[in-house]
Amino acid sequence: MAGETPSWKQRFRRPVQPEAHQGGTASADGAEPSAGDWTAHPPRTRDTGGDDGQAFTASLDTLPRGRAVDDLPGDAREGVVVAFPGESPGRLPAGPADRPEPGTRFGRLSAVRQGVRRSGESAKAAMGYVADRIMEIAPRVPVRDLSALRTQFPGLSPEQLADKLVAGAANATATVGAGVGAAAMLPVPPAMPAELAAEITGVAAIELKLIAELYEVYGLRPEGSLKDRSTAYLTAWSQERGIDVAKPTTYKNAALSGGLKRELRQQIMKRTIRNLPNLMPFMVGAAVGAVMNRRDTRALADRVRKDLRARQVPWDALPALPPLEQPVRPLEGLQKPLELES
């Protein structure tokens, strides 16, 4: 009829029953209400015609034991927003005992959230493992000092010597990329993460050696021990720039506070995404990996050289430097000059 208030706007009024307890969910004698007594304690419903205009929320605790929302009459179900015990409406229950079955809507949403969280944690753990591995091998990278480089390449200027070092490192990283691409000729999904980790670790070792020797060529050897110099080279590799070694606190404090490892994880993630095409089957990934690694190594060297060139110290102005401290257990494969392999 015209003018009649719709059912969803009607305020659900509690019938007056003298024997019902008016202040809680239990009956007057302390016993729990039965399934048929739900009318004495109905769930609060959405009331758009109320004074405050706010929606009411019904908790599962307000429903009698053994009574579900679907069992309520249609006019009572309208506007009921169910909240699990201890949770606000629209959120999943916190406790394992309160979680719904997997087949329900909340169960599917909970499964999706848990899957995304576990995937993120696994990826973070993998990036952390590769970062730890790179930090372990950095002090073991053999580096030639300036006197050894000038003896091996006599008559070259600093820029010519730097070009020689970049060309050798680019060819070496291209070889690593081609080798990983050839290993992935027939893709095996369980082995792909290990192949990517091996490629990133090998390329990082070659590029760390290149960065360290570029610092020697431009007369900017970092001060301190082998560990301090390795930290400077790692910072330059993760940031892809030539850091100012005259301010050692900038990278030493980052290493102590954990910022260096965070930057390494970000760099490793970026390298991993760029190296995904290397896993293409049928030897396509070998060609792609060689081209991309050569390009990335040259781009890294150009950025580092640009920063080092602005602070370059001429060779004739350099004081007599002691020989570089060599690692006790140098990495195998990097003892031979990379230029001889090109």
mmCIF file of C-alpha atoms in Angstrom, residues 11 47-54 56:
data_model
loop_
_atom_site.group_PDB
_atom_site.id
_atom_site.type_symbol
_atom_site.label_atom_id
_atom_site.label_comp_id
_atom_site.label_asym_id
_atom_site.label_seq_id
_atom_site.Cartn_x
_atom_site.Cartn_y
_atom_site.Cartn_z
ATOM 1 C CA ARG A 11 12.642 -0.856 13.451
ATOM 2 C CA ASP A 47 17.931 0.983 10.820
ATOM 3 C CA THR A 48 18.131 3.759 8.253
ATOM 4 C CA GLY A 49 15.225 5.559 9.828
ATOM 5 C CA GLY A 50 16.783 5.898 13.272
ATOM 6 C CA ASP A 51 17.740 9.053 14.973
ATOM 7 C CA ASP A 52 21.475 8.746 14.351
ATOM 8 C CA GLY A 53 21.212 7.125 10.923
ATOM 9 C CA GLN A 54 23.982 4.640 11.797
ATOM 10 C CA PHE A 56 23.849 -1.585 13.790
#
